[in-house]
Amino acid sequence: MSELGERQSSPTPAGPLARPVSCATCGALVDPLRAARVAIFRERFRYFCSVECRDGYHPDATGTPLPRPPRRRGKEALAPDQVISVRRTPDPAELDARRHAAEALAGVASDDFDALEPLIDTTAAPPQEVVAETDLDTLLLAIASLAGALAVALALAGDSGVALSARVVVAVVGAGALVTEQLLGRRDPTEPHPMVLLAAPIASALVALLARVTDASHAPSAITLAGVVIGSVAAGVWATRRARRVFDAEREAILRAVERPVHRIIADELSEARVADLRPGEEIVVEAGEVVPVDATVLAGSAEVLPWLGATVSASRGEGDTVVAGATILDGRLRLVVGWAGHDRAWLRLTVDPRRRADLYAPLARAGRLTAERIAPMAAGIAALAAFAGDQSVLSITMVAIATQASLASSGIAQIGALHIARTVLASLRRGIAIRSAELIERLGQASVAAFCARGTLLLGEPEVANIDPIGPNEPEKVLAFVAGAESGATHPVAAAVLRAARARGVRPDGVRSPSVQPGLGVTAVASSGQPLVVGSRALMLRERISVAAAESRITELEAMGRTVLLVALGSRLIGVLGLQDGLRPGARAAVQHLLDVEVEPVLVSGDARETCEALGRALDIEHIRPELLPTERGDEIRRLVDGGATVAVIGRSPADDAALAAADVAVALGSAGSSSAEWSVELASDDVRDAAYSIRLAHECRREGRFGLVLATAPAVAGAVAVAFALAPAPVAPLAALAGATLALLRLRSRGD
């Protein structure tokens, strides 16, 4: 009897058992055979633990749900061997801290490593092996530098055999430390091949040792040259690495920021995944306080975000918008479809990808490495021939060749161009500017003309009806009704402005029929009275053979004020004139000034009348205008500029300005970063026209400063090599001149930091 009572009180249900599943709403484990409610959503069964959970489960209004990670109730819901990870939603104070960190990353000077260092790693300390290896590299370079200096300083002890032997030993030790560091230490891809840097130190040490063993008369000079070569090479490597470490730190900060775990959607369920496992086309969910790890397009939800890594101003993102890797969700949740992953992400393409790194493959960066790796050996041979022609000894000829090789095959010459490129790329990313390839930096820096597609770049793209001037016995409301009726089916900015004006004035649009849109010109239709209706520009009126003489003076007056004129004709007679005023974008004048500062000619491309464009040009200090161009004609106009010998950059929006962007040498597209639907030369995460113009300015400054830095580093080395080759100066002068030139170039780079 007691056994029967115990069985009756047991909670174990009778009948077959099934593997528990999670409640679709709260995440509690539910027996699918005995669930309180079962429903089908998108051809999948959903199980609920209660009626309340079933009633509370609804997909988003857009039809694309934002699934949440399942919540478990109590420890009993976990299997004994199950491991879970808990994701904490940051509190407001932590979000503020992240915002401040982003502001600090955006505002830090490119040469201020101490200010950048705390932002490098927000998740984990760097591996101890890397730290130890870096310390060992620095130690070996310090030993080589000190040994080279000591080998020279011991010349004060005289030319005795002991002193010369000690100097040789010190020089050999320094050469050994330098060889060890180059062969075993960390090497950045932008550095020249180790044997390029080691050729002169090894050769100078061997020559010094041989001269000492043979007791040659030039032994002191050979030992001095060895010390100078070893010390200058080691010091040059240390100086360039110190200059590069701030860029490496910022690059590492970008990589760490986007390499975060993410919630991937698989069959409408969330599972945590690594960013490396994501592929284009997959869907993820990102919540408040998290960083978007990939370039993606919003499928559902809305959120307030910091649009890119280092952004200081938040923006709203909703369905259809693109988001770049590194954007931080401040408030809200987004369901995203992956567009670009891995090294194809906009912020990693030119900074991390070993196949596309800008500081590795840009023409300016390759020029420095080419000088060190290929030109230096040839110059050494030429210098040796010049010394031979001057009837110098074999030892002297060898020393001349070594000095020339050491002066041109320096780390500073090899990397100064790469450092300027890295600075430019990282400075552009801080402003939300993503350049697509390394070669485009050079092409953007060559731009001599920048064409603005006015609507949406220099202008807000949100015109307002400023005046309605009827002609004849017509009333303003009647004219507006005809225009609103003709534009009721359109979505462009002018149509939106007309419909807003009609609603504000309580005017009901006329019931027009058979509207026919004439792209860039206007609309032809049939009014409710049966008369033909034409609404559009002067060109459309002339094409329809409608006289505009009655309003010519008013049209000229409105266009001189910078307003867009919309003409209305009913029954082949002009009945009214509308003037639409579009405001200047914030920063439009600053954008033009960015171009003028680097001697790039701004050109205004617009579909408005000449007088309207001239008024806009006067306000913005733009002398060259291309008015009355239909969207389909703008590409031909850009090609005419290109055929005239100019390198043309076009600043516009996609898809409205696709024809002009596609015809340009360099296309700068606002608000397109992270998009997978179109690929432009320069893509912005923002819609600020100042950033678009700033990208051109950055490229011009990079080209100018990079070339000057390369000349500044190379000229002293060449001058020193020539002087040594023709016996105008002792051999150690050449490597010392090269070190001085590289130091000046690096100091200028540091002083030009943002």
PDB file of N, CA and C in Angstrom, residues 564-626:
ATOM      1  N   THR A 564      15.058  76.383 -56.657  1.00  0.00           N
ATOM      2  CA  THR A 564      14.683  75.526 -57.764  1.00  0.00           C
ATOM      3  C   THR A 564      13.283  75.916 -58.228  1.00  0.00           C
ATOM      4  N   VAL A 565      13.114  76.150 -59.521  1.00  0.00           N
ATOM      5  CA  VAL A 565      11.845  76.634 -60.074  1.00  0.00           C
ATOM      6  C   VAL A 565      11.079  75.465 -60.671  1.00  0.00           C
ATOM      7  N   LEU A 566       9.809  75.364 -60.303  1.00  0.00           N
ATOM      8  CA  LEU A 566       8.899  74.346 -60.823  1.00  0.00           C
ATOM      9  C   LEU A 566       7.763  75.071 -61.536  1.00  0.00           C
ATOM     10  N   LEU A 567       7.622  74.828 -62.833  1.00  0.00           N
ATOM     11  CA  LEU A 567       6.605  75.490 -63.646  1.00  0.00           C
ATOM     12  C   LEU A 567       5.394  74.579 -63.812  1.00  0.00           C
ATOM     13  N   VAL A 568       4.200  75.201 -63.860  1.00  0.00           N
ATOM     14  CA  VAL A 568       2.946  74.448 -63.968  1.00  0.00           C
ATOM     15  C   VAL A 568       2.172  74.983 -65.168  1.00  0.00           C
ATOM     16  N   ALA A 569       1.788  74.070 -66.080  1.00  0.00           N
ATOM     17  CA  ALA A 569       1.026  74.457 -67.268  1.00  0.00           C
ATOM     18  C   ALA A 569      -0.208  73.576 -67.379  1.00  0.00           C
ATOM     19  N   LEU A 570      -1.342  74.188 -67.678  1.00  0.00           N
ATOM     20  CA  LEU A 570      -2.607  73.475 -67.849  1.00  0.00           C
ATOM     21  C   LEU A 570      -3.191  73.882 -69.199  1.00  0.00           C
ATOM     22  N   GLY A 571      -3.474  72.868 -70.015  1.00  0.00           N
ATOM     23  CA  GLY A 571      -4.024  73.169 -71.333  1.00  0.00           C
ATOM     24  C   GLY A 571      -3.057  73.969 -72.173  1.00  0.00           C
ATOM     25  N   SER A 572      -1.784  73.671 -72.084  1.00  0.00           N
ATOM     26  CA  SER A 572      -0.736  74.321 -72.868  1.00  0.00           C
ATOM     27  C   SER A 572      -0.549  75.787 -72.522  1.00  0.00           C
ATOM     28  N   ARG A 573      -1.018  76.211 -71.346  1.00  0.00           N
ATOM     29  CA  ARG A 573      -0.815  77.590 -70.899  1.00  0.00           C
ATOM     30  C   ARG A 573      -0.211  77.563 -69.494  1.00  0.00           C
ATOM     31  N   LEU A 574       0.777  78.430 -69.272  1.00  0.00           N
ATOM     32  CA  LEU A 574       1.443  78.512 -67.973  1.00  0.00           C
ATOM     33  C   LEU A 574       0.485  79.117 -66.951  1.00  0.00           C
ATOM     34  N   ILE A 575       0.289  78.403 -65.815  1.00  0.00           N
ATOM     35  CA  ILE A 575      -0.648  78.898 -64.804  1.00  0.00           C
ATOM     36  C   ILE A 575       0.030  79.199 -63.464  1.00  0.00           C
ATOM     37  N   GLY A 576       1.274  78.845 -63.300  1.00  0.00           N
ATOM     38  CA  GLY A 576       1.907  79.125 -62.014  1.00  0.00           C
ATOM     39  C   GLY A 576       3.378  78.769 -61.976  1.00  0.00           C
ATOM     40  N   VAL A 577       4.057  79.348 -60.974  1.00  0.00           N
ATOM     41  CA  VAL A 577       5.479  79.110 -60.739  1.00  0.00           C
ATOM     42  C   VAL A 577       5.679  78.815 -59.261  1.00  0.00           C
ATOM     43  N   LEU A 578       6.368  77.709 -58.970  1.00  0.00           N
ATOM     44  CA  LEU A 578       6.712  77.356 -57.592  1.00  0.00           C
ATOM     45  C   LEU A 578       8.218  77.515 -57.403  1.00  0.00           C
ATOM     46  N   GLY A 579       8.607  78.108 -56.283  1.00  0.00           N
ATOM     47  CA  GLY A 579      10.023  78.214 -55.928  1.00  0.00           C
ATOM     48  C   GLY A 579      10.321  77.340 -54.726  1.00  0.00           C
ATOM     49  N   LEU A 580      11.286  76.448 -54.863  1.00  0.00           N
ATOM     50  CA  LEU A 580      11.661  75.535 -53.781  1.00  0.00           C
ATOM     51  C   LEU A 580      13.063  75.888 -53.298  1.00  0.00           C
ATOM     52  N   GLN A 581      13.186  76.018 -51.999  1.00  0.00           N
ATOM     53  CA  GLN A 581      14.470  76.393 -51.388  1.00  0.00           C
ATOM     54  C   GLN A 581      15.042  75.191 -50.644  1.00  0.00           C
ATOM     55  N   ASP A 582      16.262  74.821 -51.002  1.00  0.00           N
ATOM     56  CA  ASP A 582      16.956  73.726 -50.322  1.00  0.00           C
ATOM     57  C   ASP A 582      18.117  74.328 -49.530  1.00  0.00           C
ATOM     58  N   GLY A 583      18.235  73.953 -48.267  1.00  0.00           N
ATOM     59  CA  GLY A 583      19.283  74.514 -47.415  1.00  0.00           C
ATOM     60  C   GLY A 583      20.634  73.873 -47.663  1.00  0.00           C
ATOM     61  N   LEU A 584      21.682  74.617 -47.335  1.00  0.00           N
ATOM     62  CA  LEU A 584      23.036  74.088 -47.426  1.00  0.00           C
ATOM     63  C   LEU A 584      23.276  73.071 -46.318  1.00  0.00           C
ATOM     64  N   ARG A 585      24.007  72.039 -46.648  1.00  0.00           N
ATOM     65  CA  ARG A 585      24.377  71.057 -45.636  1.00  0.00           C
ATOM     66  C   ARG A 585      25.350  71.667 -44.643  1.00  0.00           C
ATOM     67  N   PRO A 586      25.249  71.296 -43.371  1.00  0.00           N
ATOM     68  CA  PRO A 586      26.272  71.741 -42.412  1.00  0.00           C
ATOM     69  C   PRO A 586      27.650  71.258 -42.855  1.00  0.00           C
ATOM     70  N   GLY A 587      28.578  72.166 -42.897  1.00  0.00           N
ATOM     71  CA  GLY A 587      29.931  71.797 -43.300  1.00  0.00           C
ATOM     72  C   GLY A 587      30.174  71.838 -44.789  1.00  0.00           C
ATOM     73  N   ALA A 588      29.189  72.309 -45.595  1.00  0.00           N
ATOM     74  CA  ALA A 588      29.396  72.354 -47.045  1.00  0.00           C
ATOM     75  C   ALA A 588      30.549  73.283 -47.403  1.00  0.00           C
ATOM     76  N   ARG A 589      30.591  74.463 -46.765  1.00  0.00           N
ATOM     77  CA  ARG A 589      31.674  75.404 -47.067  1.00  0.00           C
ATOM     78  C   ARG A 589      33.016  74.847 -46.595  1.00  0.00           C
ATOM     79  N   ALA A 590      33.026  74.166 -45.464  1.00  0.00           N
ATOM     80  CA  ALA A 590      34.272  73.569 -44.974  1.00  0.00           C
ATOM     81  C   ALA A 590      34.762  72.476 -45.919  1.00  0.00           C
ATOM     82  N   ALA A 591      33.828  71.729 -46.519  1.00  0.00           N
ATOM     83  CA  ALA A 591      34.215  70.689 -47.470  1.00  0.00           C
ATOM     84  C   ALA A 591      34.905  71.294 -48.681  1.00  0.00           C
ATOM     85  N   VAL A 592      34.350  72.386 -49.191  1.00  0.00           N
ATOM     86  CA  VAL A 592      34.974  73.060 -50.330  1.00  0.00           C
ATOM     87  C   VAL A 592      36.352  73.587 -49.939  1.00  0.00           C
ATOM     88  N   GLN A 593      36.484  74.096 -48.730  1.00  0.00           N
ATOM     89  CA  GLN A 593      37.767  74.645 -48.292  1.00  0.00           C
ATOM     90  C   GLN A 593      38.829  73.554 -48.177  1.00  0.00           C
ATOM     91  N   HIS A 594      38.428  72.350 -47.750  1.00  0.00           N
ATOM     92  CA  HIS A 594      39.367  71.228 -47.707  1.00  0.00           C
ATOM     93  C   HIS A 594      40.006  71.021 -49.071  1.00  0.00           C
ATOM     94  N   LEU A 595      39.198  71.115 -50.119  1.00  0.00           N
ATOM     95  CA  LEU A 595      39.710  70.901 -51.471  1.00  0.00           C
ATOM     96  C   LEU A 595      40.599  72.058 -51.917  1.00  0.00           C
ATOM     97  N   LEU A 596      40.164  73.265 -51.638  1.00  0.00           N
ATOM     98  CA  LEU A 596      40.961  74.425 -52.045  1.00  0.00           C
ATOM     99  C   LEU A 596      42.315  74.435 -51.349  1.00  0.00           C
ATOM    100  N   ASP A 597      42.367  73.933 -50.125  1.00  0.00           N
ATOM    101  CA  ASP A 597      43.631  73.932 -49.378  1.00  0.00           C
ATOM    102  C   ASP A 597      44.686  73.049 -50.029  1.00  0.00           C
ATOM    103  N   VAL A 598      44.250  72.017 -50.756  1.00  0.00           N
ATOM    104  CA  VAL A 598      45.215  71.124 -51.420  1.00  0.00           C
ATOM    105  C   VAL A 598      45.179  71.322 -52.935  1.00  0.00           C
ATOM    106  N   GLU A 599      44.643  72.471 -53.350  1.00  0.00           N
ATOM    107  CA  GLU A 599      44.649  72.872 -54.762  1.00  0.00           C
ATOM    108  C   GLU A 599      43.895  71.894 -55.648  1.00  0.00           C
ATOM    109  N   VAL A 600      42.774  71.414 -55.166  1.00  0.00           N
ATOM    110  CA  VAL A 600      41.853  70.609 -55.963  1.00  0.00           C
ATOM    111  C   VAL A 600      40.678  71.493 -56.372  1.00  0.00           C
ATOM    112  N   GLU A 601      40.350  71.491 -57.650  1.00  0.00           N
ATOM    113  CA  GLU A 601      39.307  72.366 -58.174  1.00  0.00           C
ATOM    114  C   GLU A 601      37.923  71.770 -57.908  1.00  0.00           C
ATOM    115  N   PRO A 602      37.065  72.439 -57.102  1.00  0.00           N
ATOM    116  CA  PRO A 602      35.700  71.926 -56.896  1.00  0.00           C
ATOM    117  C   PRO A 602      34.808  72.279 -58.085  1.00  0.00           C
ATOM    118  N   VAL A 603      33.964  71.350 -58.474  1.00  0.00           N
ATOM    119  CA  VAL A 603      33.026  71.537 -59.576  1.00  0.00           C
ATOM    120  C   VAL A 603      31.639  71.142 -59.085  1.00  0.00           C
ATOM    121  N   LEU A 604      30.648  71.963 -59.399  1.00  0.00           N
ATOM    122  CA  LEU A 604      29.272  71.710 -58.983  1.00  0.00           C
ATOM    123  C   LEU A 604      28.512  71.094 -60.150  1.00  0.00           C
ATOM    124  N   VAL A 605      27.961  69.907 -59.943  1.00  0.00           N
ATOM    125  CA  VAL A 605      27.166  69.204 -60.947  1.00  0.00           C
ATOM    126  C   VAL A 605      25.734  69.136 -60.434  1.00  0.00           C
ATOM    127  N   SER A 606      24.787  69.673 -61.220  1.00  0.00           N
ATOM    128  CA  SER A 606      23.409  69.767 -60.738  1.00  0.00           C
ATOM    129  C   SER A 606      22.435  69.743 -61.911  1.00  0.00           C
ATOM    130  N   GLY A 607      21.218  69.387 -61.619  1.00  0.00           N
ATOM    131  CA  GLY A 607      20.151  69.441 -62.611  1.00  0.00           C
ATOM    132  C   GLY A 607      19.395  70.742 -62.586  1.00  0.00           C
ATOM    133  N   ASP A 608      19.744  71.657 -61.667  1.00  0.00           N
ATOM    134  CA  ASP A 608      19.056  72.944 -61.570  1.00  0.00           C
ATOM    135  C   ASP A 608      19.518  73.885 -62.679  1.00  0.00           C
ATOM    136  N   ALA A 609      18.778  74.982 -62.810  1.00  0.00           N
ATOM    137  CA  ALA A 609      19.096  75.986 -63.826  1.00  0.00           C
ATOM    138  C   ALA A 609      20.430  76.646 -63.517  1.00  0.00           C
ATOM    139  N   ARG A 610      21.018  77.250 -64.551  1.00  0.00           N
ATOM    140  CA  ARG A 610      22.323  77.880 -64.407  1.00  0.00           C
ATOM    141  C   ARG A 610      22.320  78.959 -63.330  1.00  0.00           C
ATOM    142  N   GLU A 611      21.286  79.816 -63.315  1.00  0.00           N
ATOM    143  CA  GLU A 611      21.238  80.893 -62.328  1.00  0.00           C
ATOM    144  C   GLU A 611      21.202  80.345 -60.909  1.00  0.00           C
ATOM    145  N   THR A 612      20.446  79.257 -60.695  1.00  0.00           N
ATOM    146  CA  THR A 612      20.388  78.631 -59.375  1.00  0.00           C
ATOM    147  C   THR A 612      21.751  78.090 -58.970  1.00  0.00           C
ATOM    148  N   CYS A 613      22.428  77.423 -59.909  1.00  0.00           N
ATOM    149  CA  CYS A 613      23.746  76.866 -59.615  1.00  0.00           C
ATOM    150  C   CYS A 613      24.769  77.967 -59.367  1.00  0.00           C
ATOM    151  N   GLU A 614      24.660  79.059 -60.118  1.00  0.00           N
ATOM    152  CA  GLU A 614      25.598  80.160 -59.910  1.00  0.00           C
ATOM    153  C   GLU A 614      25.421  80.783 -58.530  1.00  0.00           C
ATOM    154  N   ALA A 615      24.182  80.898 -58.075  1.00  0.00           N
ATOM    155  CA  ALA A 615      23.950  81.423 -56.730  1.00  0.00           C
ATOM    156  C   ALA A 615      24.538  80.496 -55.673  1.00  0.00           C
ATOM    157  N   LEU A 616      24.374  79.192 -55.875  1.00  0.00           N
ATOM    158  CA  LEU A 616      24.949  78.231 -54.943  1.00  0.00           C
ATOM    159  C   LEU A 616      26.473  78.274 -54.996  1.00  0.00           C
ATOM    160  N   GLY A 617      27.016  78.403 -56.195  1.00  0.00           N
ATOM    161  CA  GLY A 617      28.464  78.484 -56.338  1.00  0.00           C
ATOM    162  C   GLY A 617      29.043  79.705 -55.651  1.00  0.00           C
ATOM    163  N   ARG A 618      28.345  80.855 -55.759  1.00  0.00           N
ATOM    164  CA  ARG A 618      28.823  82.060 -55.080  1.00  0.00           C
ATOM    165  C   ARG A 618      28.820  81.876 -53.571  1.00  0.00           C
ATOM    166  N   ALA A 619      27.829  81.179 -53.046  1.00  0.00           N
ATOM    167  CA  ALA A 619      27.747  80.971 -51.594  1.00  0.00           C
ATOM    168  C   ALA A 619      28.858  80.063 -51.084  1.00  0.00           C
ATOM    169  N   LEU A 620      29.319  79.145 -51.946  1.00  0.00           N
ATOM    170  CA  LEU A 620      30.304  78.156 -51.508  1.00  0.00           C
ATOM    171  C   LEU A 620      31.686  78.386 -52.090  1.00  0.00           C
ATOM    172  N   ASP A 621      31.857  79.466 -52.867  1.00  0.00           N
ATOM    173  CA  ASP A 621      33.146  79.761 -53.476  1.00  0.00           C
ATOM    174  C   ASP A 621      33.540  78.691 -54.490  1.00  0.00           C
ATOM    175  N   ILE A 622      32.560  78.230 -55.272  1.00  0.00           N
ATOM    176  CA  ILE A 622      32.803  77.287 -56.365  1.00  0.00           C
ATOM    177  C   ILE A 622      32.629  78.042 -57.675  1.00  0.00           C
ATOM    178  N   GLU A 623      33.684  78.096 -58.467  1.00  0.00           N
ATOM    179  CA  GLU A 623      33.638  78.861 -59.704  1.00  0.00           C
ATOM    180  C   GLU A 623      33.112  78.045 -60.881  1.00  0.00           C
ATOM    181  N   HIS A 624      33.423  76.759 -60.902  1.00  0.00           N
ATOM    182  CA  HIS A 624      33.060  75.933 -62.053  1.00  0.00           C
ATOM    183  C   HIS A 624      31.780  75.159 -61.755  1.00  0.00           C
ATOM    184  N   ILE A 625      30.777  75.346 -62.597  1.00  0.00           N
ATOM    185  CA  ILE A 625      29.487  74.675 -62.413  1.00  0.00           C
ATOM    186  C   ILE A 625      29.122  73.959 -63.700  1.00  0.00           C
ATOM    187  N   ARG A 626      28.376  72.879 -63.548  1.00  0.00           N
ATOM    188  CA  ARG A 626      27.824  72.142 -64.677  1.00  0.00           C
ATOM    189  C   ARG A 626      26.321  72.004 -64.431  1.00  0.00           C
TER     190      ARG A 626
END
